[in-house]
Coordinates of C-alpha atoms in Angstrom, one line a residue:
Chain A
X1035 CA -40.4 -3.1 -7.1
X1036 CA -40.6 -5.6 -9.9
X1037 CA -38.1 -8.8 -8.8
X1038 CA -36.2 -10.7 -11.8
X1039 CA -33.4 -12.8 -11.2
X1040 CA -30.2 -12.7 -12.4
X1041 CA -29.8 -15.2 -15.4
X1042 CA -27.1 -17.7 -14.6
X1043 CA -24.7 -16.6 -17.2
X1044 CA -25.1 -13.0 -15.6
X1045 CA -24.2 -14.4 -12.7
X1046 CA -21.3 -16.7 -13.9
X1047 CA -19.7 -14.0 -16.3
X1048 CA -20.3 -11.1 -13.1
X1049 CA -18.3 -13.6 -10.8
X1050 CA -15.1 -14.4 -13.4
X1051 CA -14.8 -10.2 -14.3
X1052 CA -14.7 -9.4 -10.3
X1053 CA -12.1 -12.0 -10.0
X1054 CA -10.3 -11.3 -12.7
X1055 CA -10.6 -7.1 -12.0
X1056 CA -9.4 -7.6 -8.4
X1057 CA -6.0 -9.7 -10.0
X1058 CA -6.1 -6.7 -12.8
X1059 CA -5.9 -3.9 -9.9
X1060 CA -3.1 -5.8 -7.9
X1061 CA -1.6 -6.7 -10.2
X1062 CA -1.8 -3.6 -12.3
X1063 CA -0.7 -1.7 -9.2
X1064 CA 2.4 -3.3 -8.8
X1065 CA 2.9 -2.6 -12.7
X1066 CA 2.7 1.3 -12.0
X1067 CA 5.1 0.8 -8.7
X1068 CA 7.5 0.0 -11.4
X1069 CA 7.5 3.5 -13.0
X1070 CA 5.2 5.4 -11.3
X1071 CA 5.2 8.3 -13.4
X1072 CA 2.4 9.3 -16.6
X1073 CA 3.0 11.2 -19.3
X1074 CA 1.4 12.0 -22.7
X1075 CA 2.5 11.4 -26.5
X1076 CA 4.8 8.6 -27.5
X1077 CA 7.6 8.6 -25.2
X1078 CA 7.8 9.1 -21.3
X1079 CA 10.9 8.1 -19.6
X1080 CA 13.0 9.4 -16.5
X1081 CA 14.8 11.4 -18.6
X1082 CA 11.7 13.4 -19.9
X1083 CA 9.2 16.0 -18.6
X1084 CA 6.3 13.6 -16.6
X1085 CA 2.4 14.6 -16.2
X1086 CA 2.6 13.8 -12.7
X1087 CA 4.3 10.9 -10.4
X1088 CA 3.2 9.4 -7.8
X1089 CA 4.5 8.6 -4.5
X1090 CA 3.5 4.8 -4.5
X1091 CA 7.3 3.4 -4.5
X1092 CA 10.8 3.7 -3.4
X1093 CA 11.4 4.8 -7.1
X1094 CA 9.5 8.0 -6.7
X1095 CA 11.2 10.9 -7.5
X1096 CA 14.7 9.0 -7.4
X1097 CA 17.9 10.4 -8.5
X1098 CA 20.0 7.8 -8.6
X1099 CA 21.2 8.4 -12.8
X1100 CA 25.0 9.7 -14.3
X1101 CA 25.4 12.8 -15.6
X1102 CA 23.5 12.6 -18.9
X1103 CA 25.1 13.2 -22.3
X1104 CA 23.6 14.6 -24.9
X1105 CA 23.2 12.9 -28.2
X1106 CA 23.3 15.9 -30.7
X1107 CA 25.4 19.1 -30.4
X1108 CA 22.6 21.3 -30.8
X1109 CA 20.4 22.8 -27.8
X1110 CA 17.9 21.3 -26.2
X1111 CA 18.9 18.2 -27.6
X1112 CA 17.6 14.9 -26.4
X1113 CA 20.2 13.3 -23.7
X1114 CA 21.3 9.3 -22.5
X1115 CA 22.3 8.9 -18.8
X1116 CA 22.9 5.8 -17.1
X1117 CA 21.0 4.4 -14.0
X1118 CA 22.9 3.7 -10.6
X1119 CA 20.0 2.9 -8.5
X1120 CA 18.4 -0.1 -7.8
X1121 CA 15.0 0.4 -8.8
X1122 CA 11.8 -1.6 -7.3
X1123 CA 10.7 -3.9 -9.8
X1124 CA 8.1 -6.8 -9.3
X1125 CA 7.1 -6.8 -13.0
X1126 CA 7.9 -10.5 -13.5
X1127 CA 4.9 -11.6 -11.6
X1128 CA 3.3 -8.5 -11.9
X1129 CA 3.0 -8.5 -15.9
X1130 CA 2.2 -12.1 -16.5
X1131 CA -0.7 -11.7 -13.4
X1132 CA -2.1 -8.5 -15.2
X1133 CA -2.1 -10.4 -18.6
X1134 CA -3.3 -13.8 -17.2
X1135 CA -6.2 -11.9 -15.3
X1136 CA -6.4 -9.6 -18.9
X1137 CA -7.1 -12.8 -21.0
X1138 CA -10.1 -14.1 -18.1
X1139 CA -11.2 -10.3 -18.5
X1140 CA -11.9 -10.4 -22.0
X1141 CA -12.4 -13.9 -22.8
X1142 CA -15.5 -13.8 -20.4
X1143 CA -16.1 -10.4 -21.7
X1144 CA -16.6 -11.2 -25.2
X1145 CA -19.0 -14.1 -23.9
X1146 CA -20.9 -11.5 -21.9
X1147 CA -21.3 -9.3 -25.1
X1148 CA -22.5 -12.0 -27.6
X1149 CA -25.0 -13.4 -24.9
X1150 CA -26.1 -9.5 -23.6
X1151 CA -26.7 -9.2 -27.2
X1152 CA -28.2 -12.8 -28.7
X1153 CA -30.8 -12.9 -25.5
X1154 CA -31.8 -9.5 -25.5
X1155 CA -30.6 -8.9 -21.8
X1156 CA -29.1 -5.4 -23.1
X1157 CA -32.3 -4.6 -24.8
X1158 CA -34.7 -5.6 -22.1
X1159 CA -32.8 -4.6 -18.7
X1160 CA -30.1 -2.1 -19.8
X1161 CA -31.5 0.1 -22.3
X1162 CA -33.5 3.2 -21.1
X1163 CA -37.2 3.1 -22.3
X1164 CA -40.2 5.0 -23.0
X1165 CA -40.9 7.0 -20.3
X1166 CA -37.7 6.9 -18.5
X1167 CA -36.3 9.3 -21.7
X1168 CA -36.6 12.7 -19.2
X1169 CA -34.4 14.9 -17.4
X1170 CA -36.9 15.2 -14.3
X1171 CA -37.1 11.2 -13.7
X1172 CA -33.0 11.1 -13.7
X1173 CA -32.6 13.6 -11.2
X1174 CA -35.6 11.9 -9.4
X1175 CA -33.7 8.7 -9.5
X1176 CA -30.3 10.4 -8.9
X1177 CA -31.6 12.1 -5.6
X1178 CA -32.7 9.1 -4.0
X1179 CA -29.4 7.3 -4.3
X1180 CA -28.5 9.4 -1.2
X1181 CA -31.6 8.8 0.7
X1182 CA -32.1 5.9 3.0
X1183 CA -33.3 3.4 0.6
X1184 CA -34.0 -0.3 1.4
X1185 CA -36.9 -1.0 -1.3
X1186 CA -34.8 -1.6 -3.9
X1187 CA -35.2 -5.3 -5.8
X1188 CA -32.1 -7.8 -5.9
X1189 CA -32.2 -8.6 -10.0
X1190 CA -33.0 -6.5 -13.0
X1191 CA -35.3 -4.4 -13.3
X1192 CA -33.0 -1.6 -12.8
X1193 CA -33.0 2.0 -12.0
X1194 CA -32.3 5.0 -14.6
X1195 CA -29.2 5.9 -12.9
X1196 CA -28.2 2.1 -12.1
X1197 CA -28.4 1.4 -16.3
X1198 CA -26.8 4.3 -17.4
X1199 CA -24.2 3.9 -15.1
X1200 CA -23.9 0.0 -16.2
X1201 CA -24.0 1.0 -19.9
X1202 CA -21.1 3.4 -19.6
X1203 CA -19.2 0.5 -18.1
X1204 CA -20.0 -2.0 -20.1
X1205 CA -19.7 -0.2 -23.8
X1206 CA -17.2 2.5 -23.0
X1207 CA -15.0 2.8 -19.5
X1208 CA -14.3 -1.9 -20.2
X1209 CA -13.4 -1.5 -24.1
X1210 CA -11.7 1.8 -23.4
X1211 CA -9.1 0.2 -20.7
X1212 CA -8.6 -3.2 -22.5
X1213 CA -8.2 -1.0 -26.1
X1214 CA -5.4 1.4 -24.4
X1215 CA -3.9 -1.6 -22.5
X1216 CA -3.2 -3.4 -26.0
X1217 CA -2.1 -0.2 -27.0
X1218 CA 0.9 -0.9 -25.3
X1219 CA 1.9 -4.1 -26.8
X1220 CA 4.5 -3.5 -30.1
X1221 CA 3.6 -6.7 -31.2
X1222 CA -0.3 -5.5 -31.6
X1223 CA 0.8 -2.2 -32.4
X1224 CA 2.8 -3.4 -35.1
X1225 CA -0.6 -5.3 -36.8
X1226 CA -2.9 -2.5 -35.5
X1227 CA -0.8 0.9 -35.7
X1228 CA -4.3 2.9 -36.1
X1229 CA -4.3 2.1 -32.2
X1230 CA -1.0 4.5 -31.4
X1231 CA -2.8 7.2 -34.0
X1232 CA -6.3 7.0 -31.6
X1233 CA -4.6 7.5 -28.4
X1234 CA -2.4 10.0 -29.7
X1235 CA 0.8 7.4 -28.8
X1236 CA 2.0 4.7 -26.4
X1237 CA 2.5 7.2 -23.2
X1238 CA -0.8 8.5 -24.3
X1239 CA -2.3 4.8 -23.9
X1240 CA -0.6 4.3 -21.0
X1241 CA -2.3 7.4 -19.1
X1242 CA -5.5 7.1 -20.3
X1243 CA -5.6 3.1 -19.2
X1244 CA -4.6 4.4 -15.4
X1245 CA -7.4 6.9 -15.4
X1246 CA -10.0 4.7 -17.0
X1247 CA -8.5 2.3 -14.3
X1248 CA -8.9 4.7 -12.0
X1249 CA -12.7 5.1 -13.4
X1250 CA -13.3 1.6 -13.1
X1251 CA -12.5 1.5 -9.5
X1252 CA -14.8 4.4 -8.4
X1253 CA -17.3 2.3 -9.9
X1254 CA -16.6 -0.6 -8.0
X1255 CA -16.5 1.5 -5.0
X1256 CA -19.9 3.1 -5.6
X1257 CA -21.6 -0.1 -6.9
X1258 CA -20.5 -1.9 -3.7
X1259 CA -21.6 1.3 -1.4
X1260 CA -25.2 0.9 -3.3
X1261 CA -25.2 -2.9 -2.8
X1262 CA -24.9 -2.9 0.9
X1263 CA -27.0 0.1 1.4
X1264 CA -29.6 -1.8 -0.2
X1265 CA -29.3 -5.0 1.6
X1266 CA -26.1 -6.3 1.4
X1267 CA -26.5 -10.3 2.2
X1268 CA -29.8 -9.8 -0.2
X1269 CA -27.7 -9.1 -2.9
X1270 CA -24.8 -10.8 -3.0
X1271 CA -26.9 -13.9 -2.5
X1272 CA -28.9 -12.6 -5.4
X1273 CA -25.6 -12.3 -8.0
X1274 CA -23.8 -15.5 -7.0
X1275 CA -25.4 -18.5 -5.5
X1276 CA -28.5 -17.7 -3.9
X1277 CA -32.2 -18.3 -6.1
Chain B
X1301 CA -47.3 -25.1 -32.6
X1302 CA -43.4 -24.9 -32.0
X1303 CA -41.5 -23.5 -34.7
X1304 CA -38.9 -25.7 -36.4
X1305 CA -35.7 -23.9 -37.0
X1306 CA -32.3 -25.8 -38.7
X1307 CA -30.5 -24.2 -35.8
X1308 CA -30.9 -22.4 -32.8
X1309 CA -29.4 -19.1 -32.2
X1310 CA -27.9 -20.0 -29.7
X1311 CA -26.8 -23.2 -31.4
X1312 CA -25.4 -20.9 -34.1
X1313 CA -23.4 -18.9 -31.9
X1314 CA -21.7 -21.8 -30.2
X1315 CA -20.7 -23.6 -33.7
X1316 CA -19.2 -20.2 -35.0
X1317 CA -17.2 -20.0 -31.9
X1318 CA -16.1 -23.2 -31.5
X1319 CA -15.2 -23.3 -35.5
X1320 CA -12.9 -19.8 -34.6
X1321 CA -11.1 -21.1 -31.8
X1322 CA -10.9 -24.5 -33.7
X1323 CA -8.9 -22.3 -36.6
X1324 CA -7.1 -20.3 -34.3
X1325 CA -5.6 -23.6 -32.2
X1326 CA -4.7 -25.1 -35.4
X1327 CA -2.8 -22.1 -36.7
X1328 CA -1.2 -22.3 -33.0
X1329 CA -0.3 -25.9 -32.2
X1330 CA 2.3 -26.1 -35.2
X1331 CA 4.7 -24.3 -32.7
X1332 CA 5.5 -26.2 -29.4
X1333 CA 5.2 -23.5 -26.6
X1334 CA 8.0 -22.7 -24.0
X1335 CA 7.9 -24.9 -21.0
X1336 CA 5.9 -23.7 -18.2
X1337 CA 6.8 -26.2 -15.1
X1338 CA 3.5 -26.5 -13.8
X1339 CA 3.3 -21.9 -13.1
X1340 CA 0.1 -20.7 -13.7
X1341 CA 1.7 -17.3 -15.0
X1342 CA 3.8 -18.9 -17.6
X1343 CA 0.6 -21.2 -18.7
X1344 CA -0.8 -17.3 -19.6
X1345 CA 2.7 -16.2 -21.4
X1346 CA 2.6 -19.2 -23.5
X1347 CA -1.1 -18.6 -24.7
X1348 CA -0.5 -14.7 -24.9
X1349 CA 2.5 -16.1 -27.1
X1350 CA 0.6 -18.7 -29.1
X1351 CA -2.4 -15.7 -29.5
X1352 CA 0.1 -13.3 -30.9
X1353 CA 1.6 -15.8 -33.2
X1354 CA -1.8 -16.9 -34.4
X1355 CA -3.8 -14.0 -34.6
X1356 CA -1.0 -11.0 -35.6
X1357 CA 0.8 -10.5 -38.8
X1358 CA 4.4 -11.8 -38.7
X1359 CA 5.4 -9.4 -40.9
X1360 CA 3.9 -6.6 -39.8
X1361 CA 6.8 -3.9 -38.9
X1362 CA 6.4 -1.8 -36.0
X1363 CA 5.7 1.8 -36.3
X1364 CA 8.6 4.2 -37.2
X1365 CA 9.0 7.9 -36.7
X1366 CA 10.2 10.9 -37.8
X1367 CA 14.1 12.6 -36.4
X1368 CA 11.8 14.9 -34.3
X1369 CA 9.9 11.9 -32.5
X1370 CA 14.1 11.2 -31.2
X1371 CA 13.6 11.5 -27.5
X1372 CA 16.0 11.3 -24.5
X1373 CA 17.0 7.4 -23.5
X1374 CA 17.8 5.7 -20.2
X1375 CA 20.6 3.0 -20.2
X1376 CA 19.3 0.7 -17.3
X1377 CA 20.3 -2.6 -16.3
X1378 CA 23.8 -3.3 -17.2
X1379 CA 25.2 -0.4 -17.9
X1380 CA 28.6 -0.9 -18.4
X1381 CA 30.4 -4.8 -18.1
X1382 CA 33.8 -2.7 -18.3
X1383 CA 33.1 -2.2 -14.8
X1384 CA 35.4 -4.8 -11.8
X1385 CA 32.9 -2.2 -9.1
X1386 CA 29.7 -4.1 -10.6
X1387 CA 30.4 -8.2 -10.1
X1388 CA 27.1 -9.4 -11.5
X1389 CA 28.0 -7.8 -15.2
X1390 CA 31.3 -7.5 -15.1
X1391 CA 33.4 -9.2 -17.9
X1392 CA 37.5 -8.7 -18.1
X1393 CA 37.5 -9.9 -21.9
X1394 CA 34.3 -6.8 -22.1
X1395 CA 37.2 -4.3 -20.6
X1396 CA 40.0 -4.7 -22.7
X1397 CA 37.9 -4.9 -26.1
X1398 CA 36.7 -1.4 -24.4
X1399 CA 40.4 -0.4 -24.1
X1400 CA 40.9 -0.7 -27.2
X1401 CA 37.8 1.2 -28.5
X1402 CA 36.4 -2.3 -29.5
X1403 CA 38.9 -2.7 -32.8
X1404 CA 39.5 -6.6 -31.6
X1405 CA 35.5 -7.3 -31.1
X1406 CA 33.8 -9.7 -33.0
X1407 CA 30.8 -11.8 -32.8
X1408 CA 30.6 -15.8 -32.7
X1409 CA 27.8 -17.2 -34.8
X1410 CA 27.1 -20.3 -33.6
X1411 CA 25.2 -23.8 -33.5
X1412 CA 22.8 -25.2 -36.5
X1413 CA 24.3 -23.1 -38.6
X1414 CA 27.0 -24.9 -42.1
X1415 CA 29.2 -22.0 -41.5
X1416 CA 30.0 -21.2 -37.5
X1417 CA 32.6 -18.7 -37.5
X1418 CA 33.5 -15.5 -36.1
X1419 CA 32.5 -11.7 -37.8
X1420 CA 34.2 -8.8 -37.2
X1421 CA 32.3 -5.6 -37.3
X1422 CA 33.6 -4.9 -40.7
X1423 CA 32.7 -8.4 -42.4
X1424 CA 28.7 -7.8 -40.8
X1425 CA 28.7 -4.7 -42.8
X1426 CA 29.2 -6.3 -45.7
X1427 CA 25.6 -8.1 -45.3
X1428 CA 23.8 -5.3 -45.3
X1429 CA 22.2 -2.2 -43.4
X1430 CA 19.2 -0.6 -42.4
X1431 CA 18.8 2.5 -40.2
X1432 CA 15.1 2.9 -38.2
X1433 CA 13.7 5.3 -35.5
X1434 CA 11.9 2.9 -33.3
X1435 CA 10.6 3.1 -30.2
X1436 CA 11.8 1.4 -27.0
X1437 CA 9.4 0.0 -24.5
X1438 CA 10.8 -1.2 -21.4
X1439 CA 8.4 -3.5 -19.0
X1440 CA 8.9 -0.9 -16.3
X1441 CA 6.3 1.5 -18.1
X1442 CA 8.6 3.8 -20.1
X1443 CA 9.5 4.4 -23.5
X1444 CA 12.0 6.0 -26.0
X1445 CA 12.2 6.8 -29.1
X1446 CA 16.2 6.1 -31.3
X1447 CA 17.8 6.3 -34.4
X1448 CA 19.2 2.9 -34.9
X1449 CA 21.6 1.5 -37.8
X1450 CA 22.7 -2.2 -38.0
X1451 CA 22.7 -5.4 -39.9
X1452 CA 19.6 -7.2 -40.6
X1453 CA 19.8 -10.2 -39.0
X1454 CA 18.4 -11.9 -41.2
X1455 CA 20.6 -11.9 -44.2
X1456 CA 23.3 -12.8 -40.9
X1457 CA 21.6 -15.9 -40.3
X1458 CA 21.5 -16.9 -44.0
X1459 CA 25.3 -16.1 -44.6
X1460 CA 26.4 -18.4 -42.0
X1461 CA 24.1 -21.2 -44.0
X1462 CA 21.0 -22.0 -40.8
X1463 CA 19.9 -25.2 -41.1
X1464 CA 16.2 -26.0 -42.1
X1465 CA 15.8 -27.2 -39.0
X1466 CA 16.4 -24.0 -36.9
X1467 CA 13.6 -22.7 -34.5
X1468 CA 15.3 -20.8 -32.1
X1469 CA 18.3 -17.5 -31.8
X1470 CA 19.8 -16.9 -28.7
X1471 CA 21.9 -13.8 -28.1
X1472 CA 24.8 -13.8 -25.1
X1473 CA 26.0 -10.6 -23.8
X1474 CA 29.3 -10.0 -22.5
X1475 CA 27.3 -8.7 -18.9
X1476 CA 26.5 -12.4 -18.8
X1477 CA 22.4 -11.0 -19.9
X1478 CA 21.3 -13.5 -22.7
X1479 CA 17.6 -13.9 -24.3
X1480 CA 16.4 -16.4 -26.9
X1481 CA 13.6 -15.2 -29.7
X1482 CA 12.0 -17.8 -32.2
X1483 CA 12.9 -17.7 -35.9
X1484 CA 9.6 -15.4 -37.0
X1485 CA 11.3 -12.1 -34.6
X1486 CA 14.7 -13.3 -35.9
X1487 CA 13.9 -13.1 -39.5
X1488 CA 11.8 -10.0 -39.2
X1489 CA 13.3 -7.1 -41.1
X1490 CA 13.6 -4.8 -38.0
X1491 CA 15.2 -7.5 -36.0
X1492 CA 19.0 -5.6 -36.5
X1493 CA 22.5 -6.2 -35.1
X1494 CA 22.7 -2.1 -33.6
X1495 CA 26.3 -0.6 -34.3
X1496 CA 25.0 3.2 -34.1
X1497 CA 22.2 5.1 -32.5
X1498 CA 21.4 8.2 -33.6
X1499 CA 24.1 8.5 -35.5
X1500 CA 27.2 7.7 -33.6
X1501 CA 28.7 4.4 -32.0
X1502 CA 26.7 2.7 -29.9
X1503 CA 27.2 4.8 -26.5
X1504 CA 28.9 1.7 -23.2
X1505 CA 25.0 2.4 -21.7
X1506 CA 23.4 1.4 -24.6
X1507 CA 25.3 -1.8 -25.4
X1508 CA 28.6 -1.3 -26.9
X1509 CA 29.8 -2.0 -29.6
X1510 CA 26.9 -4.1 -31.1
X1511 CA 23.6 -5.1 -29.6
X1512 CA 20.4 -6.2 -30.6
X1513 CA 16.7 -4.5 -31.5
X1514 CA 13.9 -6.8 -31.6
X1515 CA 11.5 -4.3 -32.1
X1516 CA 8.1 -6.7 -32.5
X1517 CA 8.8 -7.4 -28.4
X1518 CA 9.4 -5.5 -25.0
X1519 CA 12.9 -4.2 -24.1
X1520 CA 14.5 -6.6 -22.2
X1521 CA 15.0 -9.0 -25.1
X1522 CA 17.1 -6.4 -27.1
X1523 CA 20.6 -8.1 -25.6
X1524 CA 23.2 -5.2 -25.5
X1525 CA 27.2 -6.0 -25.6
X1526 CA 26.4 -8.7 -28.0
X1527 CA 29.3 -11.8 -27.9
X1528 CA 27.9 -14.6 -29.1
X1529 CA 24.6 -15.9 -31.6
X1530 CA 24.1 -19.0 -30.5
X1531 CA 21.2 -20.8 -33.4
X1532 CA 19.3 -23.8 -32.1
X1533 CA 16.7 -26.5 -33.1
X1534 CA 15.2 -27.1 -30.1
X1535 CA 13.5 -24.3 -27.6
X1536 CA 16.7 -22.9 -25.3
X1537 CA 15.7 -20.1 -22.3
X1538 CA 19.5 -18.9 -21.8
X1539 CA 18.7 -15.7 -19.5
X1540 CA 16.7 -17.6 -17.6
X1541 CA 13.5 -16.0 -18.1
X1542 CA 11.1 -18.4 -16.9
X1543 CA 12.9 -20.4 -14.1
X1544 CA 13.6 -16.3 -12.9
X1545 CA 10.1 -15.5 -13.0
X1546 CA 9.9 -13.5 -16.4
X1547 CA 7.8 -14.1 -19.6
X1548 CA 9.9 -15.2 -22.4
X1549 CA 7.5 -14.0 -25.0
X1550 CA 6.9 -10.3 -24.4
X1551 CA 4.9 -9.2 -27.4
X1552 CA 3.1 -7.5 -25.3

C-alpha cells in the first residue's frame, strides 16, 4: 500500500487529544463515582426514578437519607429528604482535571479542524472517493479487519472502514460529547438555552455525554487493537516521533 | 512563475486567530483572577472563569420552568446547624433562632458598604421580591428543579449604599459554610436572598430561614442558613475553596 506520512500537526494535535482524553476518562470517571446514577429529562437526583446506576462507588445504591417530606399536600407530589451518609466525593480534583483536560481537548481540537480543513487533509485522506462509494468494497474492507493482516501502511492513505470510522469521530461522536458536556454548565446554558432544548434537558446531556463517552472509548479500544495488529512499534513510531 | 498573494492562507488564519484571542484577553484581563498558588487545576478554573466572563452574556438569566418541571430535592451537606450530634456544622446561636421558629434572625450586611447594619426578614421584604423555578445543579451530577421566592440581591446591596469600589460578596452561614461570588453573579437578577421554596418557609435542609440562589453557577455556592453578607474590594475565598481543593468559579 501507498505510504504517506503523517503531517507534523497531525501528529502534534493526535498526541495533545490522547493526553488530554486519557485525563478526560480518569478524570471523568471519578466525576460519575460521585453520582453514579443516569437519568433522562431535566432533573435526576436520589430522590427520583434513575435509568440505571452503576456499581462503581460506595455511593451505589445507598440509603443513607431521612424520611422524606413532601412538599405539596397532593399525591404523588414531589418530596425533600435529608442525607445522613457520607457520600464518596473526589469532585474537587476531579472537576477542575476534567475541565483543564476539556480546554486542551478542544483548544487543539479547534486547531485540528481549521488545519483538517485549510490543507485539505479532510478532503484528500478522510473523505471516501470515487470508487470506494459501494457496498461490496466496505464489506470487503470490513471482513479483512478480522483476518490476519500485516500489509497495511503506517500514514494516510486509509482504508474505507478506517475513514469512516475516523469521520464519525471526528464530526459527530468529539462535538457530540464536548456539546452535551457544556450542556451542563448553567452559566453556558444561561447564554445558549437552545442547548437544554437539543438534548431534551440537563440529565438528558448528562446521559448522552456518558454514552458518547462510552463510544469514544470503544474506539480507542478498537483503534489501538488495529494498531498493534498491524505492527504496533511501526505505528506508533509513525504518529509520534518516528520519520 | 510563483504566484504573489497579499497573504497566505495560512497566514490569514493565524492573524484572525491571534486577533480573536487578542479581543477575548483584553475583554478578560480587566478582572484580576483568583489566586492559584502555583496548582495547575486552579490555573484551568481561573481561565474557565476568565472564558465565561469574556465570552458569555452577563445578563443572560438561566432557564426557568413551569410548576410541573417542580421535582423532588435532596438537602445534602449541612443539613441542619441546629444539630450539638454534627460538630463540623453545629452553631448554638443557629439552635435558639431555630427554637424560636427564627422570629429573632436577622442578617448582617457588612464591609464596603455607607450603611452596615443588620435586616430583619421583614425590613428585606421591603426591597423587593421575585419568585423563579430554577434548577439546581449540584457538582455531584444531580439536579432539581424549585420554586424559590426571595429578595433580589441586588436592590440589597444598593440599600445598604456599596461603594464603587466593591468587586466581591461573600455569604457566611451559620454551619460555618461560606462562599464569595464577584459583583456580575451578585448583581444578576436571579441572584436572590431564598425565604420560601415552593411555597412555604424555607424547610432546616434547605437552609433555614434565608439562604442564597446564585443560579448562573453550580450548587455549592448557594450558601444556606445565611448570617452574614460580608462586601469586599479586594478578591476574599472565605470557604476556603481553593486552599480545600475546589474551584471557586463554577460556571460550569
Amino acid at each position: 500500500m501507498e505510504n504517506i506520512r503523517h503531517k507534523r500537526w497531525v501528529k502534534s494535535t493526535h498526541l495533545i487529544i490522547t493526553f488530554s482524553f486519557v485525563a478526560l476518562t480518569v478524570s471523568g470517571f471519578v466525576i460519575l463515582m460521585a453520582h453514579p446514577r443516569l437519568y433522562w429529562g431535566q432533573t435526576g437526583n436520589d430522590l427520583t426514578p434513575a435509568l440505571f446506576e452503576l456499581p462503581i462507588s460506595r455511593n451505589y445504591h445507598h440509603g443513607g437519607w431521612e424520611k422524606s417530606v413532601p412538599f405539596y399536600n397532593t399525591a404523588g407530589s414531589p418530596v425533600s429528604a435529608a442525607r445522613t451518609y457520607d457520600i464518596f466525593n473526589e469532585n474537587g480534583w476531579g472537576r477542575s482535571t476534567h475541565f483543564l483536560a476539556a480546554w486542551f481537548l478542544v483548544i487543539t481540537g479547534l486547531v485540528y479542524f481549521i488545519t483538517g480543513f485549510f490543507s485539505g487533509h479532510f478532503r484528500n485522506n478522510l473523505l471516501p472517493r470515487g470508487r470506494e462509494f459501494s457496498f461490496k468494497f466496505f464489506w470487503s474492507d470490513f471482513v479483512s479487519h478480522f483476518r490476519k493482516q500485516t500489509s497495511a501502511g503506517v500514514g494516510p492513505k486509509y482504508g474505507l472502514v478506517q475513514k469512516i470510522t475516523y469521520l464519525w469521530v471526528i464530526f459527530f461522536l468529539f462535538p457530540l460529547v464536548i456539546l452535551t458536556g457544556l450542556t451542563m454548565s448553567p452559566a453556558i446554558t444561561a447564554s445558549y438555552p437552545f442547548l437544554l432544548k437539543i438534548f431534551f434537558g440537563h440529565q438528558s446531556a448528562r446521559t448522552i455525554h456518558f454514552f458518547s463517552a462510552v463510544a469514544l472509548l470503544l474506539f480507542l479500544l478498537a483503534h489501538v487493537v488495529m494498531v498493534a495488529r498491524s505492527g504496533f512499534k511501526r505505528n506508533i513510531r509513525a504518529i509520534t516521533f518516528g520519520k | 512563475m510563483k504566484e504573489k498573494k497579499l497573504m497566505t492562507r495560512r497566514r490569514a488564519i493565524f492573524t484572525g486567530l491571534t486577533s480573536a484571542s487578542a479581543l477575548l484577553l483584553s475583554g478578560c484581563l480587566k478582572r484580576t483572577p483568583p489566586p492559584t498558588y502555583g496548582n495547575i487545576l486552579r490555573m484551568g478554573d481561573d481561565l474557565t472563569y476568565m472564558a465565561q466572563r469574556g465570552l458569555l452574556s452577563q445578563r443572560a438569566l438561566a432557564v426557568e420552568y413551569q410548576k410541573s418541571d417542580i421535582s423532588s430535592f435532596p438537602g445534602t451537606g449541612n443539613n441542619n446547624p441546629a444539630d450539638p450530634k454534627i460538630k463540623a456544622s453545629y452553631s448554638k446561636i443557629y439552635e435558639d433562632l431555630q427554637r424560636n421558629n427564627f422570629k429573632d434572625w436577622a442578617l448582617s450586611i457588612e464591609g464596603s458598604v455607607a450603611k452596615p447594619g443588620k435586616y430583619s426578614l421583614a425590613d428585606l421584604k421591603k426591597l423587593g421580591q421575585r419568585t423563579q423555578i430554577t434548577r439546581h445543579t449540584c457538582e455531584e451530577g444531580w439536579s432539581a428543579i424549585a420554586e424559590w421566592t426571595g429578595v433580589p440581591l441586588g436592590p440589597v446591596l444598593q440599600h445598604a449604599g456599596i461603594f464603587p469600589a466593591a468587586r466581591f460578596v461573600s455569604f457566611y452561614g451559620y454551619d460555618n459554610y461560606a462562599e464569595s461570588i464577584d459583583m456580575l453573579d451578585a448583581l444578576h437578577p436571579q441572584t436572590i436572598l431564598a425565604y420560601s421554596m415552593n411555597g412555604e418557609d424555607l424547610p432546616v435542609e434547605h437552609g433555614a430561614p434565608v439562604r442564597l440562589r446564585v443560579e448562573t453557577q453550580i450548587g455549592y455556592k448557594s450558601v444556606k442558613y445565611l448570617s452574614r453578607v460580608v462586601v469586599t474590594d479586594k478578591f476574599v475565598d472565605p470557604g476556603p475553596d481553593i486552599s480545600n481543593g475546589w474551584s471557586w468559579y463554577t460556571g460550569i
